[in-house]
Amino acid sequence: MATPSEEMKKDVTWRRFEDGDNEWDDWGDKIFQEDTSYKCPTYINRTPPCQGGCPSGHDIRGWLAIVREQEKPSEGMEWEQYAFERAVEANPFPSMMGRVCPAPCQDGCNRNEVEDFVGINSVEQYIGDTAIEKGFKFTPGADTGKKVAVIGGGPAGMAAAFQLRKMGHGVTVFEKDPELGGMMRYGIPNYRIPRDKLQAEIQRILDMGVETRTGVKVGSDVPVAELEKEYDAILWALGCQNGRDLPVDGWVGTPNCVSGVAFLKAFNEGRMKVTAKNVVCIGGGDTSIDVISVARRLGTNAAAGNPEDVVLDIAMNQDDALAEGAEPAAATLTSLFTKDKMFAAQHEIHDALHEGCEILDGVMPLEVILGADGRATGLKVCDCTMDGMTPVPTEGTERVLEADLIVSAIGQSADMDGLEDMANDRNLIDADKFYQVPGKEGHFVAGDIVRPHLLTTAIGQASIACESIDAYMTKKAMAKRPKVDVHHFDLLEKLKEADMAPEAFDKNENDLRGTNSAKFAVHNYEDRSRQEVIPANDLFLGHFEFTPRLLRSEDVPTADEVLHHFKERMNGLNQEQVQEEAKRCMSCGMCFECDNCVVFCPQDAVFRVKRNETTTGRYVDTDYNKCIGCHVCTDVCPTGYIQMGLGE
């Protein structure tokens, strides 16, 4: 299995401080007096950057700890189920997201400062696939008698249905397409999202008691006023399944100029079996990569007629016999940005090139060239440089790319027909910080209809919107959202789960001044996770050995093999590999039970909590009668969990 090169190893040593930090003018006093202070260790829980950078707010550190079996489930539960339950608190689609999420969590991983990020996606895929294999289910909450209409059955809508049913609210999902899934089903090819696993993750949500009405468009088939009467709240999760026109001369009204979302929907619905001989796509994001990769897989057949007819749903579905006689098609992508700056995932770019696609980077479209019959015959382009987000053409580089089908994948827009009074000037729906629709009481919104972005962004917005819906329907004040707005580890909940909840506090009997022996509070622990993300320079990186990331293998076809290659490309890790990869997590901002503080404390002031009282976040404690404030425990703590406090 391929691993990162030794060249990736960073210059991380056991020296915590830089040269010059020991250049003291009063070095004698520093040596003989500064080994003590009034400050003593405090255990500080902070948010790791993976979690802080995850749009759906996963407790990534938490479920990685479960996978490596540091955090134990309750007796009788296997770790796979426990990891699944922790993961889906934020996102009910681990199998899907482990495959297609571009993983901003990995970009921010502090392990990048040692050698390479933790393979969070690969562990998440294993959690999701194992949950499907073992039949893990969701449990709805106790019935509240409240009902919510969710408009849209894509990632935001189905994630909202999941969160609302956990709260015990009734949910009806209205979806204009025949099947649920939104862009996961209609916008992403099956070799990236296996349809059996997508259906399993959707069905698990439906099994919670979610009602559905598919093939129904709210605003035309069902009036909004009718929903307002029947339901206690409405969540708009429409998504954006219309494409944007290419802003060049010759595009509008030209029949063989189509959008990327229409092209992919025709393929994902099974209507399109072959495509054009020369497909040119304009974009640079994941959708554009999917377009050219699908075109290479479908191939072309002259007997198919005009290639755009099936995309635009003008003609009947193409016959399977067309695929049998297909020949390879040419697929070209033009991007304003160079390959290293394209928005598509780098491994998707690599795979597309391996499959025989052509990517012209640093190229801007100028004009659609039309033939005598009014159809496009080519796309005029030129080289360009980027001034921020504005392309600057390079004179003298103009040329024409031959094209039988031109596809625009430069963004998405919403279908607001019948809902014009909901639309803003961008033809989307406005949202406040609680994901309420301003001026529309009882109306909430989440997903691409707020701002087209990632699947995981839509899922994260749905989670926050559901909290707001719950507060609205139960007439609770909507609390201020935290600075770090994700799904946090809660020590008190963990203590309750382990039957170690603090005792009730009685102000008439308990000492109000505080004591380290009190059982009504958690001793010397502070939760700053809602305010702070822990940076790499607060960790002791020298503790971590160079350990290459375990990479998932991929079955990527060559240019000669790609025709009709619809097998899934991504191969998951096995259990042993997943657990080894999870051990690479540095548990930033949380104790991972390494014993450094216990071993190196010169006063034996830091000690392990009794075995029958320990749990995640409560592994060590400090005897302040012995502690002299020497800071050694802080210096040797790999995770930045121990900070000096409680003093001047």
Coordinates of C-alpha atoms in Angstrom, one line a residue, residues 83-555:
A83 CA -18.3 5.0 17.0
F84 CA -21.3 5.0 14.6
E85 CA -23.6 6.6 17.2
R86 CA -21.0 9.3 18.0
A87 CA -20.4 10.0 14.3
V88 CA -24.1 10.4 13.4
E89 CA -24.8 12.8 16.1
A90 CA -23.7 15.4 13.5
N91 CA -24.1 13.6 10.2
P92 CA -26.3 10.6 9.4
F93 CA -24.4 9.8 6.2
P94 CA -21.0 8.5 7.2
S95 CA -20.8 6.0 4.3
M96 CA -21.5 8.7 1.8
M97 CA -19.4 11.5 3.3
G98 CA -16.5 9.1 3.9
R99 CA -16.4 8.8 0.1
V100 CA -17.1 12.2 -1.4
C101 CA -16.6 14.9 1.2
P102 CA -13.6 17.0 0.2
A103 CA -12.6 16.9 3.9
P104 CA -11.7 20.4 5.0
C105 CA -11.2 18.7 8.4
Q106 CA -8.0 17.0 7.0
D107 CA -6.7 20.3 5.6
G108 CA -6.7 21.7 9.1
C109 CA -5.4 18.6 10.9
N110 CA -2.6 19.4 13.3
R111 CA -0.9 16.1 12.3
N112 CA 0.1 17.9 9.1
E113 CA 2.8 19.6 11.2
V114 CA 4.3 16.2 12.0
E115 CA 4.1 14.4 8.6
D116 CA 0.6 14.1 7.1
F117 CA -3.0 14.5 8.2
V118 CA -5.1 11.7 9.7
G119 CA -7.2 9.8 7.1
I120 CA -10.5 11.0 8.7
N121 CA -12.5 10.2 5.5
S122 CA -11.3 6.6 5.4
V123 CA -12.2 6.0 9.0
E124 CA -15.6 7.6 8.5
Q125 CA -16.3 5.4 5.4
Y126 CA -15.5 2.3 7.5
I127 CA -17.8 3.4 10.2
G128 CA -20.6 4.0 7.7
D129 CA -20.1 0.8 5.7
T130 CA -19.9 -1.3 8.9
A131 CA -23.1 0.2 10.2
I132 CA -24.9 -0.8 7.0
E133 CA -23.4 -4.3 7.1
K134 CA -24.4 -4.8 10.7
G135 CA -27.8 -3.2 10.4
F136 CA -27.4 -0.4 13.0
K137 CA -30.5 1.6 13.4
F138 CA -31.6 5.1 14.6
T139 CA -34.0 5.5 17.5
P140 CA -36.6 8.3 17.3
G141 CA -37.3 10.4 20.4
A142 CA -40.5 10.4 22.4
D143 CA -43.4 11.9 20.4
T144 CA -43.9 15.6 21.1
G145 CA -47.1 16.0 19.0
K146 CA -45.4 18.7 16.8
K147 CA -45.1 18.3 13.0
V148 CA -42.6 19.8 10.6
A149 CA -42.8 20.0 6.8
V150 CA -39.3 19.6 5.2
I151 CA -39.2 20.8 1.6
G152 CA -36.5 18.9 -0.2
G153 CA -35.2 15.3 0.2
G154 CA -31.6 16.0 -0.4
P155 CA -28.7 16.0 2.2
A156 CA -30.0 19.0 4.1
G157 CA -33.6 17.8 4.1
M158 CA -32.9 14.2 5.1
A159 CA -30.4 15.3 7.8
A160 CA -33.1 17.6 9.2
A161 CA -35.6 14.7 9.2
F162 CA -33.1 12.7 11.2
Q163 CA -32.4 15.4 13.7
L164 CA -36.1 16.3 14.1
R165 CA -37.2 12.7 14.7
K166 CA -34.4 12.3 17.3
M167 CA -36.2 15.1 19.1
G168 CA -39.5 13.3 18.7
H169 CA -41.1 15.7 16.2
G170 CA -43.2 14.4 13.3
V171 CA -41.7 15.0 9.9
T172 CA -43.1 14.9 6.3
V173 CA -40.5 15.3 3.5
F174 CA -41.8 16.8 0.3
E175 CA -39.6 16.0 -2.7
K176 CA -40.2 17.1 -6.4
D177 CA -38.2 14.2 -7.8
P178 CA -39.3 10.6 -7.8
E179 CA -36.6 9.5 -5.4
L180 CA -34.9 11.0 -2.3
G181 CA -31.3 11.9 -2.1
G182 CA -31.0 15.2 -4.0
M183 CA -27.5 15.9 -5.3
M184 CA -26.2 12.7 -3.7
R185 CA -28.4 10.8 -6.0
Y186 CA -28.8 13.0 -9.1
G187 CA -25.6 15.0 -9.0
I188 CA -22.8 12.5 -8.1
P189 CA -22.1 9.5 -10.3
N190 CA -22.7 6.0 -9.0
Y191 CA -19.0 5.0 -9.1
R192 CA -18.4 7.7 -6.4
I193 CA -21.6 7.1 -4.4
P194 CA -22.8 3.4 -4.6
R195 CA -26.5 3.5 -4.9
D196 CA -27.1 0.6 -2.6
K197 CA -25.3 2.3 0.3
L198 CA -27.0 5.6 -0.4
Q199 CA -30.4 3.9 -0.3
A200 CA -29.4 2.1 3.0
E201 CA -28.5 5.4 4.7
I202 CA -31.7 7.1 3.5
Q203 CA -33.8 4.1 4.5
R204 CA -32.4 4.2 8.0
I205 CA -33.7 7.7 8.4
L206 CA -37.1 6.7 6.9
D207 CA -37.4 3.8 9.4
M208 CA -37.5 6.4 12.2
G209 CA -41.1 7.2 11.1
V210 CA -40.4 9.9 8.5
E211 CA -43.3 10.4 6.1
T212 CA -42.5 11.2 2.5
R213 CA -44.3 12.7 -0.5
T214 CA -42.2 12.3 -3.6
G215 CA -43.0 13.8 -7.0
V216 CA -44.6 16.8 -5.3
K217 CA -43.5 20.3 -5.9
V218 CA -44.4 22.7 -3.1
G219 CA -45.6 26.0 -4.5
S220 CA -47.4 24.5 -7.5
D221 CA -48.7 21.0 -6.5
V222 CA -49.1 22.0 -2.8
P223 CA -49.7 25.7 -1.8
V224 CA -47.4 27.0 0.9
A225 CA -50.5 28.3 2.8
E226 CA -51.8 24.8 3.1
L227 CA -48.5 23.7 4.8
E228 CA -48.6 26.6 7.1
K229 CA -52.0 25.5 8.4
E230 CA -51.1 21.8 8.7
Y231 CA -47.6 22.0 10.2
D232 CA -46.1 23.7 13.2
A233 CA -43.0 24.7 11.3
I234 CA -41.6 24.5 7.7
L235 CA -38.0 23.9 6.8
W236 CA -36.9 24.9 3.3
A237 CA -34.1 22.6 2.0
L238 CA -34.8 22.9 -1.7
G239 CA -31.2 22.7 -2.8
C240 CA -30.0 24.2 -6.1
Q241 CA -30.5 21.7 -9.0
N242 CA -30.5 24.2 -11.8
G243 CA -27.2 25.1 -13.6
R244 CA -25.9 28.6 -14.4
D245 CA -25.6 29.8 -18.0
L246 CA -22.1 30.5 -19.3
P247 CA -21.8 34.3 -19.6
V248 CA -20.4 34.4 -23.2
D249 CA -21.9 35.2 -26.6
G250 CA -23.6 32.4 -28.3
W251 CA -24.6 30.4 -25.2
V252 CA -28.2 31.4 -24.7
G253 CA -30.6 29.6 -27.0
T254 CA -28.1 27.2 -28.4
P255 CA -29.5 23.7 -28.1
N256 CA -26.3 21.8 -27.5
C257 CA -25.1 24.1 -24.7
V258 CA -26.3 22.5 -21.4
S259 CA -25.7 22.7 -17.7
G260 CA -23.5 20.3 -15.7
V261 CA -26.3 19.4 -13.3
A262 CA -28.7 18.6 -16.2
F263 CA -26.0 16.4 -17.8
L264 CA -25.4 14.5 -14.6
K265 CA -29.0 14.1 -13.8
A266 CA -29.7 12.6 -17.2
F267 CA -26.9 10.1 -16.5
N268 CA -27.9 9.3 -12.9
E269 CA -31.6 8.8 -13.8
G270 CA -30.4 6.2 -16.3
R271 CA -31.8 8.2 -19.3
M272 CA -28.4 8.9 -21.0
K273 CA -26.5 5.8 -22.2
V274 CA -24.1 7.6 -24.6
T275 CA -23.0 11.2 -25.2
A276 CA -21.4 13.4 -27.8
K277 CA -18.1 12.7 -29.6
N278 CA -16.4 15.8 -28.3
V279 CA -17.6 17.1 -24.9
V280 CA -16.2 20.4 -23.6
C281 CA -17.0 21.3 -20.0
I282 CA -16.3 24.7 -18.4
G283 CA -15.7 24.6 -14.7
G284 CA -13.0 23.5 -12.3
G285 CA -15.0 22.1 -9.4
D286 CA -16.0 18.6 -8.6
T287 CA -19.1 18.8 -10.8
S288 CA -17.0 19.6 -13.9
I289 CA -14.7 16.6 -13.1
D290 CA -17.8 14.4 -12.8
V291 CA -19.1 15.6 -16.2
I292 CA -15.9 14.8 -18.1
S293 CA -15.4 11.5 -16.2
V294 CA -18.9 10.4 -17.0
A295 CA -18.5 11.4 -20.7
R296 CA -15.4 9.2 -20.9
R297 CA -17.3 6.2 -19.4
L298 CA -20.4 6.6 -21.6
G299 CA -18.6 7.0 -24.9
T300 CA -20.4 8.1 -28.1
N301 CA -22.5 6.6 -30.8
A302 CA -23.5 8.4 -34.0
A303 CA -26.9 6.6 -33.9
A304 CA -27.9 8.5 -30.8
G305 CA -28.9 11.7 -32.7
N306 CA -28.5 15.0 -31.0
P307 CA -26.7 14.4 -27.7
E308 CA -28.5 17.2 -25.8
D309 CA -32.0 15.9 -26.4
V310 CA -31.8 13.3 -23.6
V311 CA -30.0 15.8 -21.3
L312 CA -32.8 18.3 -21.8
D313 CA -35.4 15.5 -21.6
I314 CA -36.7 16.4 -25.0
A315 CA -36.4 12.8 -26.4
M316 CA -37.2 9.5 -24.8
N317 CA -34.6 7.7 -22.8
Q318 CA -31.8 6.3 -24.9
D319 CA -31.9 2.6 -25.7
D320 CA -29.4 0.3 -24.0
A321 CA -28.4 -0.9 -27.5
L322 CA -26.7 2.4 -28.1
A323 CA -24.2 1.7 -25.2
E324 CA -23.3 -1.7 -26.8
G325 CA -22.0 0.1 -29.9
A326 CA -20.4 3.0 -28.1
E327 CA -16.9 4.2 -28.9
P328 CA -14.6 6.4 -26.8
A329 CA -15.5 10.1 -26.5
A330 CA -13.2 13.0 -26.1
A331 CA -13.8 15.0 -22.9
T332 CA -12.1 18.3 -22.2
L333 CA -12.3 20.5 -19.1
T334 CA -11.4 24.2 -19.2
S335 CA -10.6 25.9 -15.9
L336 CA -9.8 29.5 -15.2
F337 CA -7.5 28.4 -12.4
T338 CA -4.4 26.2 -12.7
K339 CA -4.7 22.6 -11.5
D340 CA -3.2 23.2 -8.1
K341 CA -5.8 26.0 -7.4
M342 CA -8.9 24.3 -8.9
F343 CA -11.7 23.8 -6.5
A344 CA -12.1 20.1 -7.3
A345 CA -10.4 17.6 -5.0
Q346 CA -6.8 16.9 -6.2
H347 CA -7.3 13.1 -6.3
E348 CA -10.4 13.6 -8.5
I349 CA -8.3 15.7 -10.9
H350 CA -5.6 13.0 -10.9
D351 CA -8.1 10.3 -11.6
A352 CA -9.7 12.2 -14.5
L353 CA -6.3 12.7 -16.2
H354 CA -5.5 9.0 -15.7
E355 CA -8.8 8.1 -17.4
G356 CA -7.9 10.1 -20.5
C357 CA -9.7 13.3 -19.8
E358 CA -8.0 16.5 -20.9
I359 CA -7.8 19.5 -18.5
L360 CA -6.8 22.9 -20.0
D361 CA -6.0 25.0 -16.9
G362 CA -5.5 28.7 -17.0
V363 CA -8.0 29.0 -19.8
M364 CA -11.1 31.2 -20.1
P365 CA -14.1 30.8 -22.5
L366 CA -14.7 33.7 -24.9
E367 CA -17.5 32.7 -27.3
V368 CA -19.6 29.8 -28.5
I369 CA -19.0 29.2 -32.2
L370 CA -22.2 28.4 -34.0
G371 CA -22.7 26.4 -37.3
A372 CA -25.2 27.2 -40.0
D373 CA -27.9 25.1 -38.2
G374 CA -27.6 27.2 -35.0
R375 CA -25.8 24.4 -33.1
A376 CA -22.5 24.9 -31.4
T377 CA -19.5 23.5 -33.3
G378 CA -16.8 24.8 -30.9
L379 CA -15.8 27.0 -28.0
K380 CA -13.5 29.9 -28.5
V381 CA -11.0 30.2 -25.6
C382 CA -7.8 31.9 -24.6
D383 CA -5.2 31.6 -21.9
C384 CA -5.6 33.8 -18.8
T385 CA -4.2 34.7 -15.5
M386 CA -6.3 35.4 -12.4
D387 CA -6.6 38.7 -10.5
G388 CA -8.3 37.4 -7.5
M389 CA -11.5 35.9 -8.9
T390 CA -11.3 37.9 -12.2
P391 CA -9.7 36.3 -15.3
V392 CA -7.3 38.5 -17.3
P393 CA -7.0 37.3 -20.9
T394 CA -3.6 36.7 -22.5
E395 CA -3.6 38.3 -26.0
G396 CA -2.6 36.2 -28.9
T397 CA -3.6 32.9 -27.4
E398 CA -7.1 32.6 -28.8
R399 CA -8.2 29.3 -30.4
V400 CA -11.3 27.2 -30.9
L401 CA -11.9 23.9 -29.2
E402 CA -14.0 21.5 -31.3
A403 CA -17.2 20.6 -29.5
D404 CA -20.4 18.7 -30.2
L405 CA -21.7 19.3 -26.6
I406 CA -20.7 22.2 -24.4
V407 CA -21.4 21.9 -20.7
S408 CA -21.4 24.7 -18.2
A409 CA -20.4 23.7 -14.6
I410 CA -19.7 27.1 -13.2
G411 CA -22.3 27.0 -10.4
Q412 CA -25.8 26.2 -9.5
S413 CA -29.1 28.0 -9.1
A414 CA -32.5 27.3 -7.5
D415 CA -35.9 26.6 -9.0
M416 CA -38.1 29.1 -7.2
D417 CA -41.1 28.8 -9.6
G418 CA -44.2 29.3 -7.4
L419 CA -42.1 30.5 -4.5
E420 CA -41.2 33.9 -5.8
D421 CA -42.2 35.6 -2.5
M422 CA -39.6 33.5 -0.7
A423 CA -36.8 34.4 -3.0
N424 CA -34.1 37.1 -2.4
D425 CA -32.4 39.0 -5.2
R426 CA -30.0 36.1 -5.8
N427 CA -33.0 33.8 -6.3
L428 CA -32.1 32.0 -3.0
I429 CA -33.7 32.2 0.5
D430 CA -32.4 34.5 3.2
A431 CA -31.4 33.1 6.6
D432 CA -30.5 34.7 9.9
K433 CA -27.9 33.2 12.3
F434 CA -30.5 30.7 13.6
Y435 CA -31.5 29.7 10.0
Q436 CA -34.9 31.3 10.3
V437 CA -36.3 33.0 7.3
P438 CA -36.4 36.7 8.2
G439 CA -40.0 38.1 8.3
K440 CA -41.5 34.6 7.9
E441 CA -42.5 33.2 11.3
G442 CA -42.3 29.5 11.5
H443 CA -40.2 29.2 8.4
F444 CA -36.6 27.9 8.5
V445 CA -34.0 27.2 5.8
A446 CA -30.9 25.1 5.3
G447 CA -28.6 23.9 2.5
D448 CA -27.7 25.1 -0.9
I449 CA -30.8 27.3 -1.1
V450 CA -29.0 29.5 1.5
R451 CA -25.6 29.4 -0.3
P452 CA -24.5 26.6 -2.7
H453 CA -21.6 24.8 -1.0
L454 CA -20.6 21.3 0.2
L455 CA -22.9 18.5 1.1
T456 CA -21.4 18.6 4.6
T457 CA -22.2 22.3 4.8
A458 CA -25.9 21.6 4.1
I459 CA -26.0 18.9 6.7
G460 CA -24.4 21.2 9.3
Q461 CA -26.9 23.9 8.6
A462 CA -29.7 21.5 8.9
S463 CA -28.6 20.5 12.4
I464 CA -28.5 24.1 13.6
A465 CA -31.9 24.8 11.9
C466 CA -33.5 21.9 13.7
E467 CA -32.3 23.2 17.1
S468 CA -33.9 26.5 16.2
I469 CA -37.1 24.7 15.0
D470 CA -37.3 22.8 18.3
A471 CA -36.8 26.0 20.3
Y472 CA -39.5 27.8 18.2
M473 CA -42.1 25.0 18.6
T474 CA -41.5 24.5 22.3
K475 CA -41.4 28.3 22.9
K476 CA -37.9 28.4 24.3
A477 CA -35.6 31.4 23.8
M478 CA -33.1 30.8 21.1
A479 CA -29.7 30.8 22.8
K480 CA -26.8 32.6 21.4
R481 CA -24.8 30.3 19.0
P482 CA -21.3 29.5 20.3
K483 CA -18.3 30.9 18.7
V484 CA -17.2 27.4 17.7
D485 CA -20.5 26.1 16.5
V486 CA -20.1 22.3 16.3
H487 CA -21.2 19.1 18.1
H488 CA -19.0 19.2 21.2
F489 CA -17.9 16.5 23.6
D490 CA -19.8 16.9 26.8
L491 CA -18.0 15.6 29.9
L492 CA -21.1 15.7 32.1
E493 CA -23.0 13.6 29.5
K494 CA -20.1 11.2 29.4
L495 CA -20.0 10.9 33.2
K496 CA -23.8 10.2 33.2
E497 CA -23.3 7.5 30.5
A498 CA -20.6 5.9 32.7
D499 CA -22.8 6.2 35.8
M500 CA -20.5 8.7 37.4
A501 CA -22.6 11.8 37.3
P502 CA -21.7 14.4 40.0
E503 CA -23.8 14.5 43.1
A504 CA -26.6 17.0 43.6
F505 CA -25.4 20.3 45.1
D506 CA -27.1 21.5 48.3
K507 CA -26.2 25.1 49.1
N508 CA -27.2 24.6 52.7
E509 CA -24.9 21.7 53.3
N510 CA -22.1 21.9 50.8
D511 CA -19.0 24.1 51.1
L512 CA -19.6 27.2 48.9
R513 CA -15.9 28.0 48.7
G514 CA -15.0 24.9 46.7
T515 CA -12.8 22.0 47.5
N516 CA -10.9 19.4 45.5
S517 CA -12.7 16.6 47.3
A518 CA -16.2 17.7 46.4
K519 CA -18.3 15.2 44.5
F520 CA -20.9 17.7 43.2
A521 CA -18.6 19.2 40.6
V522 CA -15.8 18.2 38.2
H523 CA -12.5 19.1 39.8
N524 CA -10.0 21.4 38.0
Y525 CA -11.6 20.9 34.6
E526 CA -12.6 23.7 32.2
D527 CA -14.5 23.4 28.9
R528 CA -13.4 26.0 26.4
S529 CA -14.4 24.0 23.4
R530 CA -17.2 26.5 22.5
Q531 CA -14.8 29.4 22.4
E532 CA -11.4 28.0 21.3
V533 CA -9.8 25.8 18.6
I534 CA -6.4 24.5 19.7
P535 CA -3.5 25.3 17.4
A536 CA -0.5 23.1 16.7
N537 CA 1.9 25.3 18.7
D538 CA 0.0 24.4 21.9
L539 CA 0.8 20.8 21.4
F540 CA 4.1 18.9 22.2
L541 CA 4.6 17.7 18.7
G542 CA 7.9 16.0 19.6
H543 CA 5.9 13.3 21.3
F544 CA 4.6 11.9 18.0
E545 CA 6.6 9.6 15.9
F546 CA 6.7 9.8 12.1
T547 CA 3.9 7.4 11.1
P548 CA 2.8 7.4 7.4
R549 CA -0.9 7.7 6.6
L550 CA -2.6 4.5 5.5
L551 CA -4.1 5.2 2.1
R552 CA -7.2 3.7 0.6
S553 CA -6.4 2.0 -2.7
E554 CA -8.4 3.0 -5.8
D555 CA -9.4 1.1 -8.9

